[in-house]
Tab-separated table of C-alpha atoms in Angstrom:
chain	number	residue	atom	x	y	z
A	29	MET	CA	-24.023	-18.243	-5.304
A	30	LYS	CA	-26.626	-17.288	-2.571
A	31	VAL	CA	-23.984	-15.638	-0.706
A	32	PHE	CA	-22.806	-13.636	-3.641
A	33	ARG	CA	-26.486	-12.724	-4.697
A	34	ASN	CA	-26.865	-11.573	-0.558
A	35	VAL	CA	-23.664	-9.367	-0.945
A	36	LEU	CA	-24.653	-7.500	-3.920
A	37	LYS	CA	-28.421	-6.896	-2.746
A	38	ALA	CA	-26.559	-5.254	0.321
A	39	GLY	CA	-25.988	-1.539	0.439
A	40	LEU	CA	-22.471	-1.164	-0.989
A	41	ASP	CA	-21.207	1.883	-2.137
A	42	TRP	CA	-21.099	1.331	-5.971
A	43	VAL	CA	-19.378	4.464	-6.934
A	44	PHE	CA	-16.411	3.784	-4.390
A	45	LEU	CA	-16.392	0.098	-6.198
A	46	ALA	CA	-16.672	1.456	-9.614
A	47	ASP	CA	-13.605	3.773	-8.980
A	48	VAL	CA	-11.587	1.095	-7.678
A	49	LEU	CA	-11.968	-1.108	-10.648
A	50	ALA	CA	-11.508	2.022	-13.034
A	51	ILE	CA	-8.022	2.285	-11.296
A	52	PHE	CA	-7.354	-1.259	-11.625
A	53	GLY	CA	-8.186	-1.597	-15.318
A	54	ILE	CA	-5.882	1.100	-16.133
A	55	GLY	CA	-3.131	-0.742	-14.194
A	56	LEU	CA	-3.914	-3.780	-16.310
A	57	LEU	CA	-3.332	-1.544	-19.645
A	58	PHE	CA	0.030	-0.432	-18.480
A	59	LEU	CA	0.847	-4.190	-17.191
A	60	TYR	CA	0.054	-5.295	-20.700
A	61	SER	CA	2.557	-2.412	-22.033
A	62	THR	CA	5.308	-3.496	-19.663
A	63	SER	CA	5.032	-6.908	-20.914
A	64	SER	CA	3.651	-6.868	-24.536
A	65	GLU	CA	7.051	-7.856	-26.014
A	66	ARG	CA	7.001	-11.121	-23.991
A	67	GLY	CA	4.209	-12.720	-25.913
A	68	LEU	CA	1.140	-14.319	-24.524
A	69	THR	CA	2.727	-16.950	-22.103
A	70	LEU	CA	1.980	-16.989	-18.282
A	71	SER	CA	5.592	-16.573	-17.275
A	72	GLY	CA	7.065	-12.990	-17.470
A	73	ASN	CA	3.579	-11.599	-18.732
A	74	TYR	CA	2.439	-9.493	-15.885
A	75	PHE	CA	-0.945	-8.500	-17.344
A	76	LEU	CA	-1.990	-12.451	-17.440
A	77	ARG	CA	-0.467	-12.995	-14.081
A	78	GLN	CA	-2.014	-9.941	-12.401
A	79	SER	CA	-5.291	-11.027	-13.981
A	80	LEU	CA	-5.139	-14.488	-12.508
A	81	TRP	CA	-4.140	-12.645	-9.007
A	82	MET	CA	-7.342	-10.357	-9.223
A	83	VAL	CA	-9.718	-13.814	-9.503
A	84	LEU	CA	-8.141	-14.909	-6.478
A	85	ALA	CA	-8.167	-11.699	-4.894
A	86	LEU	CA	-12.029	-11.280	-5.549
A	87	PHE	CA	-12.486	-14.674	-3.348
A	88	ALA	CA	-10.954	-12.807	-0.452
A	89	PHE	CA	-12.827	-9.489	-1.390
A	90	TRP	CA	-16.225	-11.626	-1.335
A	91	GLY	CA	-15.262	-13.520	1.873
A	92	ILE	CA	-14.886	-10.143	3.669
A	93	LEU	CA	-18.053	-8.769	2.410
A	94	SER	CA	-20.242	-11.909	3.344
A	95	VAL	CA	-19.577	-11.978	6.916
A	96	PRO	CA	-20.780	-9.094	9.343
A	97	PHE	CA	-18.246	-6.325	10.049
A	98	LYS	CA	-18.431	-6.943	13.920
A	99	VAL	CA	-16.634	-10.242	13.259
A	100	VAL	CA	-13.399	-8.468	12.132
A	101	TYR	CA	-13.502	-6.530	15.412
A	102	ASP	CA	-13.692	-10.206	17.397
A	103	PHE	CA	-10.919	-11.355	15.321
A	104	ALA	CA	-8.464	-8.359	15.161
A	105	TYR	CA	-5.989	-9.294	17.512
A	106	LEU	CA	-5.896	-13.047	16.430
A	107	LEU	CA	-5.256	-11.832	12.722
A	108	TYR	CA	-2.453	-9.372	13.875
A	109	GLY	CA	-0.839	-12.146	15.911
A	110	LEU	CA	-0.918	-14.291	13.053
A	111	ASN	CA	0.461	-11.767	10.767
A	112	LEU	CA	3.493	-11.382	13.249
A	113	PHE	CA	4.184	-15.229	13.410
A	114	LEU	CA	4.157	-15.068	9.765
A	115	LEU	CA	6.679	-12.288	9.561
A	116	VAL	CA	8.780	-14.275	11.835
A	117	LEU	CA	8.658	-17.384	9.572
A	118	VAL	CA	9.849	-14.955	6.653
A	119	LEU	CA	13.113	-14.117	8.589
A	120	LEU	CA	13.449	-17.775	9.472
A	121	PHE	CA	12.730	-19.406	6.343
A	122	GLY	CA	11.795	-16.784	3.699
A	123	ARG	CA	13.044	-16.707	0.219
A	124	ALA	CA	15.598	-14.179	-0.438
A	125	THR	CA	15.918	-11.979	-3.703
A	126	ARG	CA	19.095	-11.391	-5.743
A	127	LEU	CA	19.668	-8.060	-3.754
A	128	GLY	CA	19.505	-10.040	-0.515
A	129	ALA	CA	16.129	-8.958	0.883
A	130	GLN	CA	13.963	-11.798	2.536
A	131	ARG	CA	10.340	-10.852	2.316
A	132	TRP	CA	8.378	-14.156	0.591
A	133	LEU	CA	7.252	-16.976	1.969
A	134	ASP	CA	6.749	-20.079	-0.557
A	135	LEU	CA	3.486	-22.217	-0.736
A	136	GLY	CA	3.996	-24.371	-3.274
A	137	PRO	CA	3.708	-22.914	-6.616
A	138	PHE	CA	2.768	-19.435	-5.026
A	139	ALA	CA	4.580	-16.968	-2.792
A	140	PHE	CA	3.270	-14.279	-0.789
A	141	GLN	CA	4.450	-11.292	1.352
A	142	PRO	CA	3.044	-11.346	4.778
A	143	SER	CA	4.135	-7.732	5.283
A	144	GLU	CA	1.531	-6.432	2.762
A	145	PHE	CA	-0.964	-8.231	4.791
A	146	LEU	CA	0.300	-6.707	8.029
A	147	LYS	CA	-0.723	-3.221	6.883
A	148	ILE	CA	-4.349	-4.281	7.271
A	149	THR	CA	-3.947	-6.415	10.460
A	150	PHE	CA	-1.970	-3.602	12.080
A	151	VAL	CA	-4.907	-1.184	11.199
A	152	LEU	CA	-7.615	-3.716	12.887
A	153	ALA	CA	-5.514	-4.222	16.141
A	154	VAL	CA	-4.369	-0.481	16.861
A	155	SER	CA	-7.955	0.437	15.973
A	156	ARG	CA	-9.601	-2.351	18.244
A	157	PHE	CA	-6.943	-1.125	21.132
A	158	LEU	CA	-7.938	2.571	20.814
A	159	SER	CA	-11.507	2.194	20.446
A	160	SER	CA	-11.839	0.185	23.864
A	161	ARG	CA	-10.442	2.784	25.727
A	162	ASP	CA	-11.019	6.898	25.947
A	163	ILE	CA	-8.149	8.098	24.516
A	164	THR	CA	-8.663	11.761	25.820
A	165	ASP	CA	-8.825	10.723	29.402
A	166	GLN	CA	-5.707	8.335	28.813
A	167	PRO	CA	-3.620	9.880	26.337
A	168	ILE	CA	-0.039	8.603	27.320
A	169	ARG	CA	-1.560	4.989	27.963
A	170	SER	CA	-3.206	4.963	24.825
A	171	LEU	CA	-0.320	6.260	22.749
A	172	LEU	CA	2.242	4.012	24.311
A	173	GLY	CA	-0.130	0.984	23.428
A	174	GLY	CA	-0.674	2.152	19.875
A	175	LEU	CA	3.223	2.716	19.501
A	176	ALA	CA	3.878	-0.672	20.980
A	177	LEU	CA	1.498	-2.459	18.654
A	178	THR	CA	3.241	-0.428	15.581
A	179	VAL	CA	7.069	-1.097	16.995
A	180	VAL	CA	6.980	-4.718	16.977
A	181	PRO	CA	5.878	-5.310	13.344
A	182	ALA	CA	8.120	-2.311	12.004
A	183	PHE	CA	10.962	-3.846	13.375
A	184	LEU	CA	10.428	-7.469	12.093
A	185	ILE	CA	9.890	-5.851	8.712
A	186	LEU	CA	13.047	-3.877	8.887
A	187	LYS	CA	15.086	-7.004	9.492
A	188	GLU	CA	13.641	-8.124	6.384
A	189	PRO	CA	14.569	-5.476	5.396
A	190	HIS	CA	11.824	-3.472	3.657
A	191	LEU	CA	12.025	0.302	4.887
A	192	GLY	CA	9.360	1.733	3.175
A	193	THR	CA	6.556	-0.841	4.762
A	194	ALA	CA	7.728	-0.332	8.108
A	195	LEU	CA	7.862	3.493	7.873
A	196	ILE	CA	4.354	3.580	6.590
A	197	LEU	CA	2.874	2.193	9.576
A	198	PHE	CA	3.605	5.186	11.825
A	199	PRO	CA	1.629	7.881	9.626
A	200	VAL	CA	-1.409	5.156	9.854
A	201	LEU	CA	-0.979	5.350	13.573
A	202	LEU	CA	-1.061	8.971	13.613
A	203	ALA	CA	-4.276	9.395	11.768
A	204	ILE	CA	-5.843	6.502	14.083
A	205	LEU	CA	-4.695	8.204	16.912
A	206	GLY	CA	-6.144	11.597	15.334
A	207	VAL	CA	-9.531	10.167	14.689
A	208	GLY	CA	-9.664	8.720	17.950
A	209	GLY	CA	-9.305	11.957	19.734
A	210	LEU	CA	-5.841	12.343	20.989
A	211	ARG	CA	-4.862	15.833	21.814
A	212	ARG	CA	-3.488	18.070	19.216
A	213	ASP	CA	-0.108	18.543	21.414
A	214	TYR	CA	0.664	15.088	21.220
A	215	LEU	CA	-0.013	14.762	17.626
A	216	VAL	CA	2.419	17.646	16.886
A	217	TRP	CA	4.925	15.941	18.699
A	218	MET	CA	4.354	12.605	16.870
A	219	ILE	CA	4.937	14.418	13.742
A	220	PHE	CA	7.935	16.929	14.480
A	221	LEU	CA	9.834	14.401	17.049
A	222	PRO	CA	10.924	12.128	14.302
A	223	LEU	CA	11.561	14.765	11.756
A	224	ILE	CA	14.039	16.385	14.603
A	225	LEU	CA	15.912	12.529	15.170
A	226	SER	CA	15.662	11.712	11.410
A	227	PRO	CA	19.150	12.639	10.928
A	228	LEU	CA	20.314	9.996	13.499
A	229	GLY	CA	18.613	7.434	11.435
A	230	TYR	CA	20.610	7.906	8.463
A	231	PHE	CA	23.566	5.856	10.146
A	232	LEU	CA	21.184	3.163	11.134
A	233	LEU	CA	20.333	2.398	7.504
A	234	LYS	CA	21.845	-0.199	5.262
A	235	ALA	CA	24.633	0.830	2.645
A	236	TYR	CA	22.346	0.429	-0.165
A	237	GLN	CA	19.483	2.396	1.629
A	238	LYS	CA	22.180	5.181	2.416
A	239	MET	CA	23.192	5.025	-1.733
A	240	ARG	CA	19.472	5.464	-2.226
A	241	PHE	CA	19.301	8.309	-0.122
A	242	LEU	CA	22.356	9.967	-1.566
A	243	VAL	CA	21.426	9.678	-5.242
A	244	PHE	CA	17.912	11.074	-4.315
A	245	LEU	CA	20.179	14.218	-3.149
A	246	ASN	CA	22.252	13.798	-6.448
A	247	PRO	CA	21.148	11.160	-8.944
A	248	ASP	CA	24.437	11.781	-11.140
A	249	LEU	CA	26.202	10.546	-8.164
A	250	ASP	CA	25.871	7.039	-9.605
A	251	PRO	CA	24.059	7.492	-13.113
A	252	LEU	CA	24.700	4.053	-14.166
A	253	GLY	CA	24.136	2.574	-10.740
A	254	ALA	CA	22.022	3.326	-7.925
A	255	GLY	CA	21.094	6.582	-9.582
A	256	TYR	CA	19.833	4.968	-13.034
A	257	THR	CA	16.527	4.096	-11.816
A	258	ILE	CA	15.249	7.403	-10.626
A	259	ILE	CA	17.062	9.163	-14.215
A	260	GLN	CA	15.343	6.804	-16.511
A	261	SER	CA	11.916	7.574	-14.335
A	262	ARG	CA	12.134	11.197	-14.892
A	263	ILE	CA	13.074	10.967	-18.314
A	264	SER	CA	10.017	8.610	-19.071
A	265	ILE	CA	7.673	10.965	-16.877
A	266	GLY	CA	9.378	14.440	-18.828
A	267	SER	CA	9.298	12.808	-22.208
A	268	GLY	CA	5.336	12.227	-22.031
A	269	TRP	CA	4.890	16.054	-21.996
A	270	LEU	CA	0.883	16.838	-22.077
A	271	PHE	CA	-0.881	14.164	-24.042
A	272	GLY	CA	1.979	11.182	-24.009
A	273	LYS	CA	3.592	9.285	-26.689
A	274	GLY	CA	0.735	6.918	-27.158
A	275	PHE	CA	-0.279	3.578	-25.719
A	276	LEU	CA	2.643	0.880	-26.395
A	277	ALA	CA	4.775	4.050	-27.681
A	278	GLY	CA	6.841	4.326	-24.745
A	279	THR	CA	10.621	4.166	-25.525
A	280	GLN	CA	11.571	3.973	-22.395
A	281	THR	CA	9.244	1.283	-21.412
A	282	GLN	CA	9.152	-0.758	-24.769
A	283	LEU	CA	12.974	-0.872	-25.022
A	284	ARG	CA	13.417	-1.605	-21.227
A	285	PHE	CA	15.561	1.493	-20.298
A	286	LEU	CA	13.478	1.753	-17.396
A	287	PRO	CA	13.797	-0.677	-14.493
A	288	GLU	CA	11.007	-2.166	-12.259
A	289	ARG	CA	8.584	-0.532	-14.812
A	290	HIS	CA	5.833	-3.150	-13.902
A	291	THR	CA	6.187	-2.646	-10.062
A	292	ASP	CA	7.401	0.442	-8.108
A	293	PHE	CA	7.850	2.865	-11.279
A	294	ILE	CA	4.707	2.193	-13.193
A	295	PHE	CA	3.562	5.649	-12.796
A	296	SER	CA	6.461	6.655	-14.965
A	297	VAL	CA	5.273	4.419	-17.770
A	298	ILE	CA	1.800	5.978	-17.311
A	299	GLY	CA	3.539	9.425	-17.595
A	300	GLU	CA	5.446	8.436	-20.772
A	301	GLU	CA	2.593	6.875	-22.752
A	302	TRP	CA	-0.514	8.938	-21.624
A	303	GLY	CA	1.347	12.224	-20.736
A	304	PHE	CA	0.495	14.838	-18.075
A	305	LEU	CA	-3.287	14.754	-18.674
A	306	GLY	CA	-3.505	10.740	-18.185
A	307	ALA	CA	-1.239	11.053	-15.324
A	308	ALA	CA	-3.453	13.687	-13.684
A	309	GLY	CA	-6.714	11.770	-14.637
A	310	LEU	CA	-5.245	8.687	-12.476
A	311	ILE	CA	-4.350	10.869	-9.577
A	312	LEU	CA	-7.964	12.242	-9.900
A	313	LEU	CA	-9.516	8.847	-9.384
A	314	TYR	CA	-7.052	8.016	-6.653
A	315	TYR	CA	-8.448	11.462	-4.990
A	316	LEU	CA	-12.193	10.364	-5.280
A	317	LEU	CA	-11.016	6.793	-3.948
A	318	VAL	CA	-9.381	8.301	-0.785
A	319	LYS	CA	-12.080	11.338	-0.294
A	320	ARG	CA	-14.687	8.374	-0.728
A	321	ALA	CA	-13.316	6.175	2.017
A	322	LEU	CA	-12.850	9.299	4.295
A	323	THR	CA	-16.568	9.747	3.903
A	324	ILE	CA	-17.539	6.380	4.682
A	325	ALA	CA	-15.181	6.714	7.822
A	326	GLY	CA	-16.923	10.043	8.761
A	327	LYS	CA	-20.449	8.667	9.058
A	328	SER	CA	-19.625	5.693	11.000
A	329	ARG	CA	-21.043	5.925	14.440
A	330	TRP	CA	-18.763	3.022	15.941
A	331	PRO	CA	-15.360	4.045	16.879
A	332	PHE	CA	-13.864	0.862	15.835
A	333	SER	CA	-15.257	1.253	12.299
A	334	ARG	CA	-14.234	4.878	11.904
A	335	MET	CA	-10.779	4.231	12.972
A	336	VAL	CA	-10.403	1.327	10.771
A	337	ALA	CA	-11.785	2.999	7.754
A	338	SER	CA	-9.548	6.266	8.422
A	339	GLY	CA	-6.638	3.778	9.068
A	340	LEU	CA	-6.958	2.071	5.809
A	341	ALA	CA	-7.717	5.394	3.655
A	342	THR	CA	-4.370	6.827	5.099
A	343	MET	CA	-2.476	3.787	4.313
A	344	LEU	CA	-3.593	3.851	0.722
A	345	ALA	CA	-3.036	7.962	0.357
A	346	VAL	CA	0.556	7.486	1.620
A	347	HIS	CA	1.262	4.609	-0.588
A	348	LEU	CA	-0.005	6.754	-3.636
A	349	PHE	CA	1.738	9.873	-2.541
A	350	VAL	CA	5.196	8.409	-1.854
A	351	ASN	CA	5.198	5.826	-5.004
A	352	ILE	CA	4.201	9.028	-7.346
A	353	ALA	CA	6.736	11.162	-5.384
A	354	MET	CA	9.287	8.666	-5.704
A	355	ALA	CA	8.979	8.240	-9.325
A	356	MET	CA	9.316	11.888	-10.035
A	357	GLY	CA	12.010	12.048	-7.949
A	358	PHE	CA	10.861	14.048	-5.114
A	359	LEU	CA	11.357	11.317	-2.464
A	360	PRO	CA	14.140	8.761	-2.188
A	361	VAL	CA	13.264	5.263	-3.717
A	362	VAL	CA	11.342	3.097	-0.577
A	363	GLY	CA	10.013	0.384	-2.475
A	364	LEU	CA	6.044	1.255	-2.104
A	365	PRO	CA	3.712	-0.066	-4.939
A	366	LEU	CA	0.843	1.843	-6.326
A	367	PRO	CA	-2.365	0.768	-5.457
A	368	PHE	CA	-4.443	-1.508	-7.770
A	369	VAL	CA	-1.804	-0.731	-10.307
A	370	SER	CA	1.664	-2.292	-9.494
A	371	TYR	CA	2.072	-5.673	-10.026
A	372	GLY	CA	2.236	-8.188	-7.299
A	373	GLY	CA	-0.344	-10.530	-6.073
A	374	SER	CA	0.140	-9.848	-2.077
A	375	TRP	CA	-0.287	-6.474	-2.719
A	376	LEU	CA	-3.478	-6.673	-5.019
A	377	THR	CA	-5.098	-9.061	-2.600
A	378	ALA	CA	-4.382	-6.984	0.510
A	379	CYS	CA	-5.780	-3.742	-1.728
A	380	MET	CA	-9.194	-5.721	-2.387
A	381	ILE	CA	-9.443	-6.812	1.196
A	382	THR	CA	-9.062	-3.307	2.004
A	383	VAL	CA	-11.959	-2.152	-0.244
A	384	ALA	CA	-13.968	-5.270	1.061
A	385	LEU	CA	-13.625	-3.724	4.797
A	386	ILE	CA	-14.223	-0.047	3.669
A	387	LEU	CA	-17.269	-1.132	1.743
A	388	SER	CA	-18.566	-3.670	4.921
A	389	ILE	CA	-18.048	-0.374	7.047
A	390	GLY	CA	-20.094	1.765	4.542
A	391	ARG	CA	-22.720	-0.869	4.568
A	392	GLU	CA	-22.740	-1.126	8.300
A	393	GLY	CA	-22.311	2.465	9.047
A	394	GLU	CA	-25.089	2.549	11.735
A	395	PHE	CA	-23.181	0.540	14.296
């Protein structure tokens, strides 16, 4: 209890934390909506299960806040290496889903996704590597080192496979390099070269990933198969109009026409039941969240903490942009959850650790 009181007395950014909790509260409301027909039993009730995961996530949250942020620097490489080891264990012993993806490790009654935590330990490792050298004087060596720290976990995650999580590492690396002072011409090449070569990547995709891309271009290509989810998602969002159909009154949700409505497509549920205004309100909360995180990063004098905060803010921003664009049909389905809203214990815990790290940076910004 004394540790908790000391953390509460610390100079935390309470506006940032309140924004996070508001977004989480909205997420709980719509997880209740997606599972209200299932009753109040724990099995299958995403509202109850997410509430339980939040309790566990808060222990990780308090744990991060209770130690000085400089300790994170000392253990950055160790945490990254441990996470890589867990990714290897997933490929060897992980539990496969009905679609064949192998992303979870079982620990008794619990299962978790190491790839969700890799997003954080990757930021820590890359930030430590780049903050320990002068990127301006050693641009090539810094760039190659950062790419090496990125490509290894991306390869392991692609083997699961989880394309969305693997791809998200690269814009985060780009943000960290930009904050670190990499020359603008290098940053431009890092953006445009992958875009130029991306058509070649199509031939490396698995069959279901190719189909997802094709139905993104034309959902009617397979309306009852691969295109079904995106069609139902568009119907859900469009039917909400300005004010929505009302909480628990969304037909696509309550009649279970919309697949994955508690995870990847929960934004579609919000659009249907709360309409454009409700969805726009949530996006505004996310905007304030990312803006506040970047403000904390900008005030930090220590290059490592500035890179970490910027990298974590970018990770959250890319997640919410891709998830919302995916639900609206503007991007292919790649399976990235909505921060603090989509159901998932590993993802929620990773998000709360992210918040704790950013708050810790804001508290110790003078270093």
